[in-house]
Amino acid sequence: MVSRKQPSHGLSLRLSKEQKASRAFAEHLFSDDIISPEGRDFALETLMPARQWAPWIARLLLLLGSALFLSGVVFFFAFNWASMAPLWKFVIVEGGIVLGAAGAFYFSLKALEGKIAALVAGILVGVFLAVFGQIYQTGANAYSLFIPWMLLILPWVILARFSAYWFVWFAIAQVALLTYWSQGLIPGPDYTLLTFTLCALSGTAFLVFHEMGFGRDKGDGEAEWVRILVVFYVLGMILCPFVYFTFDLSFGNVGAVIGALAALVLCAGAYYIFRWKLVDKIAFTAAVAAIAFAIGTVFTKVLFYDSGRAEYSGLWLLLALLFLGISGTAIIHLRSVYKLMGTDHD
Amino acid sequence: MTDGQKSIAPKALLALLAKRGFLPDEKRSAAEKALRGESERVPVVLQVFSGLGAFLSAIPFVIFLGVSNLVNFSSEWNLFGWGIVFVAAAFPVGRATSRATNLKTAYFHQLALILMGTGKILAIAGGTGLLPFHEVWNVVIMLVVLAGVTYHVFASSVDRFLSPLFALAFVPIAISQDFERVPEIQGLLMNGYFVLQVGILALLSRGPFRRSLYSPLYFAVLFSIANVVLSLSATSSLDEFFGLTLAYNTYLISGLLAAGFAFLIYRASGNFAKIGLVKAGLILAALAVLAILPAPGVLFGLILLFLGYRDYNKYVTLIGLGFLAYFIFRFYYDLDMTLLTKSMILMGSGILLMTGYLVMRMRRWHEHG
């Protein structure tokens, strides 16, 4: 989505407003007899030179290899847990952390190898805390493991500037928050729905943090997928209390009321941010979809405010037409905004 | 996993082709037309949104038909008749899309989708009871007929993707239920059907079928194969909960996927000689190992990653990553070994792959191939 200069072929193109040519487009030109087989080969070689595959395969090997190796380490601990002497447990895990940190230093955090080494070290910090908790019996609450883990690796996450690391950290932070909420604070029944709001708000805070610290200068896809996943997560979470409040309409349930209000703010905020400030087609579509869903929920409640009205067929037809109108209007709006954003389709 | 690709606009590609003499002057207008078609392509995310919107609208519409007694849900002829009426009504509404102004297009398109979706559901529900064959085959027949009849005339990529996908996904269910007592034929048909799907996918990847009209069909077949591969990891659950016996031969599927992947690499590189004998040998050896293990899920995940990278399709790449993560986990989880042996195999596999990376790095293949 972010502008990039195209240095090759002597062409100076800014691609923010133009879609990328795809392999299918080249095939289309060939199948319609617009270009010859040689022209097709030239187009495909231009779009995806054969020599580009080797770096891709190397990257895949490194990522898969690291993932498998790390899983092997975890399995190894699971098997030998009981029989292993505490000292050995610490030596192996701490040795892994030191090796990971040393690897990150050796390869540098600008290289993929260094980033992966830092990620390995970060995950082993969690293993270390688990081992520590087992041996010294620090307490039964899960949050006493996840909160220190989240805080301890945060500097590495910021320094590594690696999207996968950010995402792993987000997952750890979410588990830390949820376990602290349910085991530490223990909310009453009126506050249970606040769990969703808490997840959504913490996700939003993460997004802001991530974009400020990492996303802005990595607009070529690295940060994008983390943003998209978290946006879907945040909007999905916040719509739950909104739907509950709309159908329940009880102001006594504080969690639902706060959640519904937060939903309005977050949906509007997501719309504004991804439309104007941090232009992102998929995140913007998610915001529009969330707003459309919220409007549809309100209409459903208005039409069927008591269960007896479900017998009126006309109301169902009206609801179908309303849904049609909402989705149609949203599509019109999305298409018009896409045009302003540029036509890079996917 | 998407870096390294060249970002070039379609217009720039045409200019480059013309500059190199690959675009004759008499073909310029046809190329411009193709370019316009490319720029009018609807983004995937909007297609998904449109499909979901239509689906959600169709639910109260179907309830309306039931509550108003307009459709008699206990009469097969009534259901079938109304289904055909709605399908037929979707055509003129869909055609109005091309005539309408931009503002109206979206509403007409959504309405056409709702009518088509509702019509097909009703027609299948009714038609299933009218046909004389096994119940599930009746569903397959209805799905195939409706998808076949509407594909070329109803211009909606959502419908063009979903209708064949449902038809393709129902065939193994029909084979499983109809030939439950004849396992030999069941296995033969099921594996033959998988081979057929791979063949169709290969056909759709080539020349005349690589145009946007057949793109939804291509993805429907790809997703149907994904469905088969996914079902391989849940054969016991499918049998237990749904009574479905899936008689796929895992080695055949694995071998076919490995061969297909080798062919894709061959096509992408031009020929194996260009890659170099050593590298080509290593790739083929790795594929052979995955085929022999067998690891169809891992292979299919790799194929999706490959296709996603090749075609600039981030959605396919993401699905490929998901497949890979899940099936690697499943592969080791299913191994009938102790945790210690599993951990050794996992660490060994990891070290092997990282050694491969280091070899590429030492030979500087990772920089420029």
XYZ file of C-alpha atoms in Angstrom:
715
model
C 0.000 0.000 0.000
C 2.893 2.307 0.608
C 4.660 4.016 -2.255
C 7.814 2.417 -3.564
C 9.995 3.500 -6.402
C 10.534 0.949 -9.087
C 14.165 1.146 -10.044
C 14.304 -1.529 -12.703
C 13.738 -1.312 -16.457
C 14.642 2.356 -16.438
C 11.051 3.178 -15.531
C 10.326 5.493 -12.688
C 6.945 4.525 -11.377
C 5.338 5.193 -8.092
C 3.173 2.208 -7.388
C 0.939 3.502 -4.656
C -1.815 4.366 -7.136
C -1.248 1.529 -9.562
C -1.971 -2.106 -9.291
C 0.748 -4.695 -9.797
C 0.773 -6.665 -13.006
C 0.119 -10.286 -12.208
C 1.183 -13.517 -13.805
C -2.480 -14.007 -14.751
C -2.392 -10.736 -16.704
C 0.576 -11.968 -18.740
C -1.177 -15.299 -19.338
C -4.323 -13.423 -20.323
C -2.398 -11.414 -22.950
C -0.980 -14.656 -24.305
C -4.268 -16.576 -24.331
C -5.952 -13.696 -26.199
C -3.192 -13.869 -28.807
C -2.005 -10.365 -27.981
C 1.553 -11.486 -27.329
C 3.578 -14.403 -28.699
C 4.934 -17.314 -26.591
C 8.281 -15.473 -26.499
C 6.506 -12.338 -25.286
C 4.777 -14.353 -22.590
C 8.095 -15.836 -21.435
C 9.618 -12.366 -21.373
C 6.679 -10.976 -19.358
C 6.823 -13.819 -16.844
C 10.586 -13.501 -16.495
C 10.141 -9.762 -15.919
C 7.495 -10.275 -13.252
C 9.141 -13.184 -11.515
C 12.745 -13.786 -12.571
C 13.828 -17.391 -12.017
C 16.727 -16.157 -9.891
C 14.323 -14.669 -7.352
C 13.324 -18.135 -6.256
C 16.589 -19.002 -4.533
C 16.345 -16.249 -1.866
C 12.739 -17.276 -1.284
C 13.659 -20.945 -0.824
C 16.573 -19.987 1.475
C 14.220 -17.937 3.638
C 11.696 -20.770 3.761
C 14.394 -23.257 4.797
C 15.578 -20.975 7.583
C 12.085 -20.301 8.936
C 10.934 -23.916 8.770
C 14.232 -25.216 10.135
C 14.111 -22.845 13.115
C 10.471 -23.708 13.834
C 11.154 -27.443 13.740
C 14.292 -27.153 15.853
C 12.511 -25.075 18.473
C 9.594 -27.535 18.583
C 12.129 -30.337 19.057
C 13.612 -28.518 22.053
C 10.143 -28.160 23.607
C 9.363 -31.866 23.043
C 12.721 -32.797 24.511
C 11.878 -30.925 27.703
C 8.431 -32.435 27.863
C 9.918 -35.925 27.743
C 12.756 -35.429 30.182
C 10.996 -33.027 32.524
C 10.659 -35.239 35.553
C 13.947 -37.059 35.309
C 16.137 -34.038 34.625
C 18.103 -32.420 37.436
C 17.100 -28.777 38.084
C 20.607 -27.560 37.337
C 20.528 -29.144 33.874
C 17.159 -27.638 33.151
C 18.538 -24.176 33.852
C 21.790 -24.813 32.006
C 20.038 -25.925 28.833
C 17.395 -23.188 28.782
C 19.753 -20.398 29.770
C 22.335 -21.740 27.343
C 19.658 -21.514 24.618
C 18.859 -17.928 25.589
C 22.531 -16.960 25.530
C 23.024 -18.688 22.183
C 19.960 -16.955 20.739
C 21.131 -13.558 21.969
C 24.654 -14.248 20.703
C 23.234 -15.315 17.334
C 21.216 -12.111 17.132
C 24.373 -10.116 17.903
C 26.524 -12.109 15.471
C 24.169 -11.972 12.491
C 22.865 -8.482 13.427
C 19.223 -7.640 13.908
C 19.046 -6.294 10.369
C 19.425 -9.825 8.944
C 16.680 -12.439 9.043
C 19.000 -14.900 10.796
C 19.540 -12.400 13.612
C 15.840 -11.678 13.953
C 15.045 -15.406 14.177
C 17.803 -15.929 16.753
C 16.279 -13.109 18.830
C 12.828 -14.707 18.495
C 14.211 -18.066 19.663
C 15.796 -16.359 22.681
C 12.495 -14.619 23.468
C 10.529 -17.871 23.415
C 13.147 -19.575 25.590
C 12.695 -16.795 28.158
C 9.155 -18.125 28.597
C 10.485 -21.674 28.937
C 12.976 -20.403 31.526
C 10.219 -18.728 33.560
C 8.159 -21.928 33.442
C 11.142 -23.981 34.633
C 11.853 -21.411 37.351
C 8.235 -21.512 38.512
C 8.264 -25.317 38.586
C 11.443 -25.638 40.583
C 10.868 -22.818 43.080
C 7.058 -23.126 43.189
C 6.463 -19.395 42.685
C 2.665 -19.695 42.602
C -0.161 -21.322 40.738
C -1.387 -18.283 38.783
C -0.572 -18.403 35.107
C -0.258 -14.623 34.864
C 2.836 -14.713 37.082
C 4.536 -16.450 34.148
C 3.092 -14.468 31.237
C 3.405 -10.914 32.611
C 7.159 -11.104 33.337
C 7.676 -12.915 30.017
C 5.848 -10.165 28.139
C 7.808 -7.419 29.906
C 11.213 -9.075 29.755
C 11.237 -9.645 26.007
C 9.687 -6.309 25.069
C 13.054 -4.557 24.487
C 14.104 -7.375 22.143
C 10.809 -7.158 20.298
C 11.293 -3.446 19.736
C 14.921 -3.828 18.695
C 14.369 -6.828 16.404
C 11.780 -5.017 14.211
C 10.455 -8.383 13.090
C 6.741 -8.787 12.377
C 6.597 -12.427 13.532
C 8.182 -11.417 16.832
C 5.625 -8.651 17.290
C 2.833 -11.094 16.692
C 4.224 -13.655 19.155
C 4.538 -10.848 21.717
C 0.927 -9.792 21.084
C -0.249 -13.373 21.693
C 1.750 -13.559 24.955
C 0.421 -10.155 26.061
C -3.164 -11.210 25.375
C -2.766 -14.402 27.405
C -1.088 -12.384 30.203
C -3.958 -9.918 30.268
C -6.688 -12.542 30.153
C -5.129 -14.692 32.859
C -4.574 -11.647 35.091
C -8.169 -10.534 34.494
C -9.667 -13.930 35.287
C -7.250 -15.112 38.027
C -6.012 -11.862 39.534
C -8.917 -9.431 39.387
C -11.756 -12.006 39.127
C -14.591 -9.841 37.690
C -18.193 -10.137 38.915
C -21.000 -11.261 36.553
C -21.797 -7.685 35.496
C -18.229 -7.202 34.358
C -17.687 -10.499 32.500
C -18.345 -8.882 29.124
C -15.561 -6.413 29.841
C -13.196 -9.249 28.913
C -14.004 -8.654 25.241
C -13.564 -4.919 25.638
C -10.280 -5.439 27.407
C -9.000 -7.676 24.593
C -10.098 -5.148 21.987
C -8.620 -2.158 23.809
C -5.334 -3.916 24.483
C -5.245 -4.951 20.823
C -5.790 -1.312 19.871
C -2.991 -0.193 22.183
C -0.760 -2.824 20.611
C -1.629 -1.580 17.124
C -0.775 2.007 18.028
C 2.481 0.894 19.604
C 3.320 -1.384 16.694
C 2.604 1.213 14.036
C 4.519 3.948 15.827
C 7.517 1.808 16.525
C 7.628 -0.500 13.578
C 4.947 -0.299 10.960
C 5.485 3.118 9.468
C 8.753 2.460 7.725
C 7.932 -1.139 6.827
C 5.014 -0.654 4.533
C 6.079 -3.271 2.005
C 4.097 -6.102 3.547
C 6.221 -6.937 6.597
C 4.027 -5.055 9.075
C 0.849 -5.278 7.050
C -0.207 -8.805 7.943
C 0.229 -8.198 11.675
C -1.912 -5.079 11.357
C -4.636 -6.897 9.443
C -4.805 -9.843 11.836
C -4.968 -7.575 14.880
C -7.589 -5.289 13.297
C -9.841 -8.283 12.612
C -9.249 -9.504 16.163
C -10.044 -6.116 17.737
C -13.208 -5.520 15.710
C -14.419 -9.101 16.163
C -13.938 -8.862 19.924
C -15.614 -5.503 20.367
C -18.689 -6.466 18.351
C -19.534 -9.215 20.873
C -20.541 -6.879 23.767
C -22.204 -4.565 21.250
C -24.471 -7.345 19.961
C -25.196 -8.464 23.535
C -26.105 -4.950 24.653
C -28.268 -4.308 21.571
C -30.397 -7.386 22.191
C -30.354 -7.226 25.989
C -30.734 -3.437 26.370
C -30.006 -3.647 30.075
C -28.059 -0.719 31.475
C -27.399 -2.721 34.638
C -24.786 -4.819 32.876
C -21.851 -2.447 33.125
C -19.614 -4.651 30.992
C -22.081 -4.641 28.101
C -22.656 -0.877 28.288
C -18.953 -0.050 28.304
C -18.356 -2.610 25.555
C -21.088 -1.129 23.360
C -19.712 2.387 23.792
C -16.188 1.181 23.106
C -17.473 -0.556 19.960
C -18.814 2.730 18.611
C -15.548 4.512 19.326
C -13.340 1.732 17.924
C -15.362 1.220 14.740
C -15.417 4.947 14.023
C -11.740 5.229 14.936
C -10.761 2.323 12.682
C -12.745 3.879 9.834
C -11.006 7.231 10.254
C -7.501 5.883 10.777
C -7.458 3.392 7.904
C -9.220 5.763 5.564
C -7.153 8.867 6.202
C -4.131 8.341 8.407
C -2.784 4.886 7.740
C -4.315 3.978 4.396
C -4.934 0.239 4.289
C -7.543 -1.274 2.024
C -8.152 -4.499 3.924
C -8.203 -2.883 7.383
C -10.556 -0.207 6.063
C -12.852 -2.894 4.614
C -12.864 -4.594 8.009
C -13.901 -1.293 9.643
C -16.736 -0.764 7.141
C -17.850 -4.382 7.576
C -17.932 -3.928 11.369
C -20.002 -0.747 11.047
C -22.377 -2.452 8.592
C -22.738 -5.394 10.957
C -23.458 -3.076 13.901
C -26.128 -1.196 11.923
C -27.672 -4.494 10.824
C -27.791 -5.654 14.458
C -29.596 -2.480 15.535
C -32.176 -2.830 12.733
C -32.792 -6.458 13.677
C -33.467 -5.421 17.269
C -35.732 -2.545 16.207
C -37.818 -4.829 13.990
C -37.962 -7.744 16.403
C -38.017 -6.005 19.784
C -40.148 -8.829 21.139
C -40.119 -12.487 20.131
C -43.782 -12.463 19.040
C -42.950 -10.281 16.058
C -41.019 -13.175 14.483
C -44.367 -14.431 13.135
C -44.826 -11.359 10.909
C -43.463 -12.382 7.529
C -43.369 -8.789 6.278
C -40.808 -7.914 8.925
C -38.503 -10.659 7.675
C -38.787 -9.361 4.137
C -38.110 -5.845 5.382
C -35.068 -7.094 7.276
C -33.749 -8.852 4.148
C -34.180 -5.609 2.188
C -32.478 -3.629 4.933
C -29.521 -6.028 4.915
C -29.401 -5.719 1.136
C -29.421 -1.943 1.436
C -26.709 -1.898 4.092
C -24.365 -4.251 2.222
C -25.026 -2.521 -1.127
C -24.350 0.923 0.335
C -21.196 -0.346 2.013
C -19.965 -1.783 -1.289
C -20.639 1.476 -3.123
C -18.780 3.371 -0.449
C -15.874 0.902 -0.418
C -15.481 1.042 -4.189
C -15.447 4.819 -4.224
C -12.844 4.927 -1.447
C -10.752 2.216 -3.149
C -10.548 4.430 -6.216
C -9.130 7.234 -4.114
C -6.756 4.853 -2.376
C -5.444 3.443 -5.635
C -6.263 0.327 -7.610
C -3.729 -2.114 -6.234
C -6.257 -4.882 -5.851
C -4.810 -7.328 -3.444
C 7.448 -14.508 2.370
C 6.543 -12.092 -0.357
C 9.630 -9.959 -0.775
C 11.884 -10.148 -3.763
C 9.029 -9.862 -6.208
C 9.106 -7.186 -8.861
C 6.332 -4.641 -8.546
C 5.444 -3.460 -11.992
C 2.164 -1.946 -13.106
C 0.253 -3.606 -15.988
C 0.639 -0.447 -18.066
C 4.389 -0.468 -17.550
C 4.526 -4.141 -18.476
C 2.740 -3.396 -21.753
C 5.137 -0.521 -22.437
C 8.069 -2.825 -21.797
C 6.645 -5.520 -24.061
C 6.163 -2.924 -26.818
C 9.685 -1.600 -26.339
C 11.131 -5.091 -26.755
C 9.049 -5.757 -29.843
C 6.698 -8.288 -28.251
C 3.583 -6.167 -28.717
C 2.814 -5.537 -32.405
C 1.089 -2.243 -33.292
C -2.043 -4.022 -34.514
C -2.486 -5.605 -31.088
C -2.276 -2.324 -29.192
C -6.038 -1.771 -28.971
C -6.628 -5.342 -27.755
C -3.913 -4.804 -25.154
C -5.553 -1.565 -24.002
C -8.838 -3.437 -23.645
C -7.145 -6.137 -21.571
C -5.614 -3.382 -19.456
C -9.028 -1.836 -18.786
C -10.380 -5.259 -17.822
C -7.475 -5.669 -15.400
C -8.135 -2.328 -13.727
C -11.849 -3.121 -13.329
C -11.167 -6.399 -11.547
C -12.983 -6.516 -8.212
C -10.640 -6.892 -5.223
C -10.881 -10.213 -3.377
C -11.658 -8.517 -0.087
C -14.687 -6.817 -1.665
C -15.865 -10.091 -3.196
C -15.736 -11.725 0.226
C -17.642 -8.787 1.720
C -20.237 -8.964 -1.034
C -20.683 -12.723 -0.568
C -21.090 -12.391 3.193
C -23.573 -9.527 2.786
C -25.631 -11.568 0.348
C -25.535 -14.603 2.615
C -26.708 -12.603 5.642
C -29.494 -11.011 3.569
C -30.591 -14.381 2.212
C -31.248 -15.742 5.721
C -34.206 -13.425 6.582
C -35.400 -13.796 2.983
C -35.632 -17.589 3.304
C -37.339 -17.189 6.696
C -39.789 -14.786 5.052
C -40.604 -17.399 2.412
C -41.270 -19.951 5.135
C -43.241 -17.717 7.538
C -45.390 -16.273 4.751
C -46.160 -19.810 3.463
C -45.221 -18.590 0.002
C -43.047 -21.645 -0.301
C -44.242 -24.975 0.990
C -41.136 -26.495 2.513
C -42.699 -29.953 2.735
C -43.407 -30.153 -1.004
C -40.410 -31.048 -3.172
C -42.014 -29.789 -6.371
C -42.909 -26.509 -4.703
C -39.372 -26.038 -3.418
C -37.840 -26.963 -6.749
C -40.217 -24.725 -8.697
C -39.595 -21.686 -6.515
C -35.869 -22.412 -6.644
C -35.899 -22.310 -10.430
C -38.008 -19.128 -10.372
C -35.469 -17.390 -8.141
C -32.496 -18.637 -10.166
C -34.198 -17.423 -13.348
C -34.991 -14.072 -11.719
C -31.333 -13.622 -10.768
C -30.283 -13.451 -14.451
C -32.120 -10.265 -15.501
C -31.259 -8.628 -12.191
C -27.625 -9.604 -12.688
C -27.682 -8.301 -16.263
C -29.103 -5.024 -15.023
C -25.787 -4.631 -13.237
C -24.042 -3.911 -16.517
C -26.683 -1.399 -17.606
C -27.166 0.350 -14.283
C -25.273 3.377 -13.139
C -22.495 2.848 -10.649
C -24.745 3.737 -7.755
C -27.310 1.081 -8.565
C -24.848 -1.599 -9.593
C -23.992 -2.708 -6.077
C -27.658 -3.091 -5.048
C -28.529 -5.023 -8.196
C -25.501 -7.233 -7.803
C -26.315 -7.996 -4.165
C -29.957 -8.671 -5.026
C -28.931 -10.979 -7.870
C -26.628 -12.876 -5.518
C -29.381 -13.253 -2.912
C -31.830 -14.524 -5.517
C -29.275 -16.895 -6.986
C -28.201 -18.233 -3.583
C -31.754 -18.663 -2.318
C -32.850 -20.180 -5.623
C -30.073 -22.720 -5.679
C -30.680 -23.775 -2.071
C -34.410 -24.253 -2.711
C -33.872 -26.001 -6.055
C -31.365 -28.412 -4.536
C -33.575 -29.072 -1.503
C -36.524 -29.833 -3.774
C -34.672 -31.489 -6.648
C -32.903 -33.923 -4.343
C -36.218 -35.545 -3.489
C -37.312 -35.706 -7.113
C -34.324 -37.481 -8.654
C -34.281 -41.292 -8.530
C -30.668 -41.864 -7.432
C -28.930 -42.103 -4.066
C -29.844 -39.007 -2.045
C -26.300 -37.591 -1.924
C -25.766 -38.193 -5.657
C -28.951 -36.234 -6.238
C -27.398 -33.311 -4.392
C -24.232 -33.640 -6.490
C -26.228 -33.784 -9.720
C -28.272 -30.733 -8.781
C -25.142 -28.822 -7.741
C -23.283 -29.725 -10.937
C -26.225 -28.930 -13.198
C -26.955 -25.601 -11.527
C -23.274 -24.615 -11.452
C -22.861 -25.642 -15.091
C -25.949 -23.801 -16.287
C -25.217 -20.575 -14.434
C -21.416 -20.362 -14.705
C -21.133 -18.679 -18.083
C -24.281 -16.589 -17.920
C -24.375 -15.334 -14.350
C -21.428 -12.971 -14.062
C -20.622 -13.140 -10.380
C -17.239 -14.445 -9.285
C -18.668 -15.218 -5.816
C -21.237 -17.587 -7.352
C -18.697 -18.910 -9.869
C -16.424 -19.845 -6.985
C -18.922 -21.207 -4.459
C -21.173 -23.288 -6.748
C -18.405 -25.483 -8.241
C -16.714 -25.699 -4.843
C -19.829 -27.163 -3.230
C -20.320 -29.513 -6.178
C -16.715 -30.720 -5.996
C -16.808 -31.104 -2.211
C -19.959 -33.225 -2.293
C -18.563 -35.871 -4.662
C -16.338 -37.636 -2.052
C -19.291 -37.615 0.376
C -21.470 -39.274 -2.263
C -18.789 -41.864 -3.081
C -18.279 -42.576 0.608
C -21.972 -43.096 1.337
C -22.968 -44.882 -1.858
C -20.101 -47.393 -1.878
C -19.876 -47.933 1.841
C -20.171 -51.692 1.447
C -17.803 -52.011 -1.512
C -14.528 -50.593 -0.195
C -12.514 -51.553 -3.310
C -14.715 -49.515 -5.632
C -14.981 -46.774 -3.046
C -11.182 -46.470 -2.903
C -10.839 -46.626 -6.677
C -13.434 -43.919 -7.257
C -12.199 -41.660 -4.501
C -8.567 -41.782 -5.595
C -9.570 -41.523 -9.235
C -11.599 -38.450 -8.367
C -8.579 -36.868 -6.685
C -6.435 -37.545 -9.768
C -9.179 -36.010 -11.903
C -9.227 -32.856 -9.784
C -5.462 -32.447 -10.080
C -5.828 -32.930 -13.839
C -8.558 -30.281 -14.027
C -6.407 -27.885 -12.018
C -3.478 -28.461 -14.370
C -5.781 -27.808 -17.326
C -7.134 -24.620 -15.776
C -3.580 -23.398 -15.188
C -2.813 -23.410 -18.862
C -3.326 -21.207 -21.916
C -6.955 -20.530 -22.768
C -8.230 -21.156 -19.239
C -5.913 -18.602 -17.633
C -8.387 -15.810 -18.164
C -10.440 -14.133 -15.488
C -13.622 -16.037 -16.489
C -12.141 -19.303 -15.229
C -10.260 -17.874 -12.276
C -13.070 -18.647 -9.756
C -13.251 -22.218 -11.097
C -9.485 -22.573 -10.706
C -9.711 -21.488 -7.072
C -12.742 -23.719 -6.481
C -10.738 -26.771 -7.630
C -7.723 -25.640 -5.601
C -9.876 -25.283 -2.476
C -11.535 -28.628 -3.159
C -8.100 -30.279 -3.233
C -7.292 -28.406 -0.013
C -10.483 -29.863 1.422
C -9.351 -33.403 0.527
C -5.928 -32.819 2.067
C -7.509 -31.382 5.214
C -9.914 -34.313 5.470
C -6.931 -36.702 5.458
C -5.980 -35.364 8.864
C -9.444 -35.998 10.257
C -10.442 -39.367 8.787
C -11.230 -40.968 12.143
C -13.313 -37.992 13.356
C -15.237 -37.846 10.062
C -15.971 -41.552 10.374
C -16.990 -41.277 14.026
C -19.198 -38.181 13.824
C -20.525 -38.237 10.246
C -20.118 -41.880 9.214
C -17.899 -40.833 6.315
C -15.286 -43.333 5.174
C -12.551 -41.638 3.207
C -10.691 -44.288 1.245
C -7.948 -42.035 -0.096
C -4.534 -43.536 -0.688
C -2.205 -41.156 1.146
C 0.840 -42.329 -0.837
C -0.917 -41.709 -4.132
C -2.010 -38.228 -3.052
C 1.398 -37.433 -1.659
C 3.151 -38.689 -4.800
C 0.815 -36.776 -7.064
C 1.290 -33.565 -5.105
C 5.073 -34.014 -5.167
C 4.988 -34.603 -8.926
C 2.716 -31.592 -9.368
C 5.043 -29.434 -7.304
C 8.044 -30.581 -9.368
C 6.119 -29.660 -12.518
C 5.289 -26.211 -11.100
C 8.971 -25.605 -10.335
C 9.849 -26.772 -13.832
C 7.319 -24.372 -15.354
C 8.415 -21.450 -13.195
C 12.083 -21.911 -13.991
C 11.684 -22.649 -17.688
C 13.495 -25.968 -17.341
C 15.557 -27.822 -14.758
C 18.805 -27.129 -16.626
C 18.366 -23.442 -15.815
C 18.237 -24.220 -12.104
C 21.347 -26.348 -12.297
C 21.626 -30.103 -11.889
C 22.714 -30.020 -8.242
C 19.940 -27.686 -7.135
C 17.325 -29.504 -9.214
C 18.509 -32.814 -7.758
C 18.236 -31.464 -4.215
C 14.722 -30.136 -4.828
C 13.570 -33.425 -6.372
C 15.139 -35.426 -3.540
C 13.371 -33.277 -0.932
C 10.052 -33.739 -2.755
C 10.628 -37.495 -3.003
C 11.241 -37.674 0.770
C 8.003 -35.786 1.463
C 6.134 -38.091 -0.944
C 7.526 -41.254 0.651
C 6.962 -40.151 4.271
C 4.061 -39.451 3.222
C 3.300 -35.820 4.059
C 0.529 -34.587 1.709
C -0.475 -31.692 3.982
C 3.069 -30.349 4.170
C 3.440 -30.749 0.411
C 0.187 -28.955 -0.276
C 1.133 -26.164 2.136
C 4.396 -25.731 0.231
C 2.533 -25.720 -3.088
C 0.202 -22.986 -1.809
C 3.164 -20.943 -0.598
C 4.780 -21.395 -3.999
C 1.615 -20.386 -5.873
C 1.013 -17.437 -3.562
C 4.546 -16.175 -4.091
C 4.453 -16.780 -7.836
C 1.096 -15.121 -8.417
C 1.476 -12.265 -5.892
C -1.506 -13.666 -4.025
C -1.160 -12.885 -0.328
C -4.330 -14.792 0.577
C -3.015 -18.018 -0.938
C 0.310 -17.396 0.819
C -1.425 -16.973 4.165
C -3.508 -20.131 3.679
C -0.310 -21.948 2.675
C 1.399 -20.830 5.870
C -1.593 -22.032 7.878
C -1.523 -25.412 6.120
C 2.180 -25.783 6.677
C 2.028 -24.937 10.376
C -0.948 -27.244 10.992
C 0.334 -30.210 9.015
C 3.864 -30.073 10.378
C 2.316 -30.128 13.842
C -0.014 -32.989 12.850
C 2.778 -34.962 11.233
C 4.854 -35.077 14.394
C 1.822 -35.410 16.648
C 0.677 -38.522 14.749
C 4.072 -40.236 14.784
C 3.787 -43.428 16.813
C 6.964 -42.801 18.819
C 8.028 -41.641 22.246
C 8.378 -37.931 22.924
C 12.138 -38.359 23.113
C 12.351 -39.875 19.612
C 9.955 -37.253 18.283
C 12.040 -34.479 19.760
C 15.172 -35.940 18.165
C 13.453 -36.215 14.770
C 12.139 -32.654 15.061
C 15.526 -31.251 16.008
C 17.171 -33.350 13.285
C 14.717 -32.073 10.649
C 15.287 -28.510 11.831
C 19.057 -28.888 11.696
C 18.789 -30.470 8.223
C 16.764 -27.555 6.863
C 19.011 -24.973 8.511
C 22.036 -26.781 7.059
C 20.370 -26.464 3.670
C 20.037 -22.752 4.319
C 23.693 -22.489 5.378
C 24.821 -24.339 2.233
C 22.797 -21.884 0.123
C 24.333 -19.034 2.073
C 27.887 -20.338 1.679
C 27.398 -20.738 -2.054
C 25.666 -17.346 -2.183
C 22.566 -18.913 -3.778
C 20.413 -17.051 -1.286
C 21.362 -13.735 -2.856
C 20.750 -14.261 -6.516
C 19.881 -17.896 -7.218
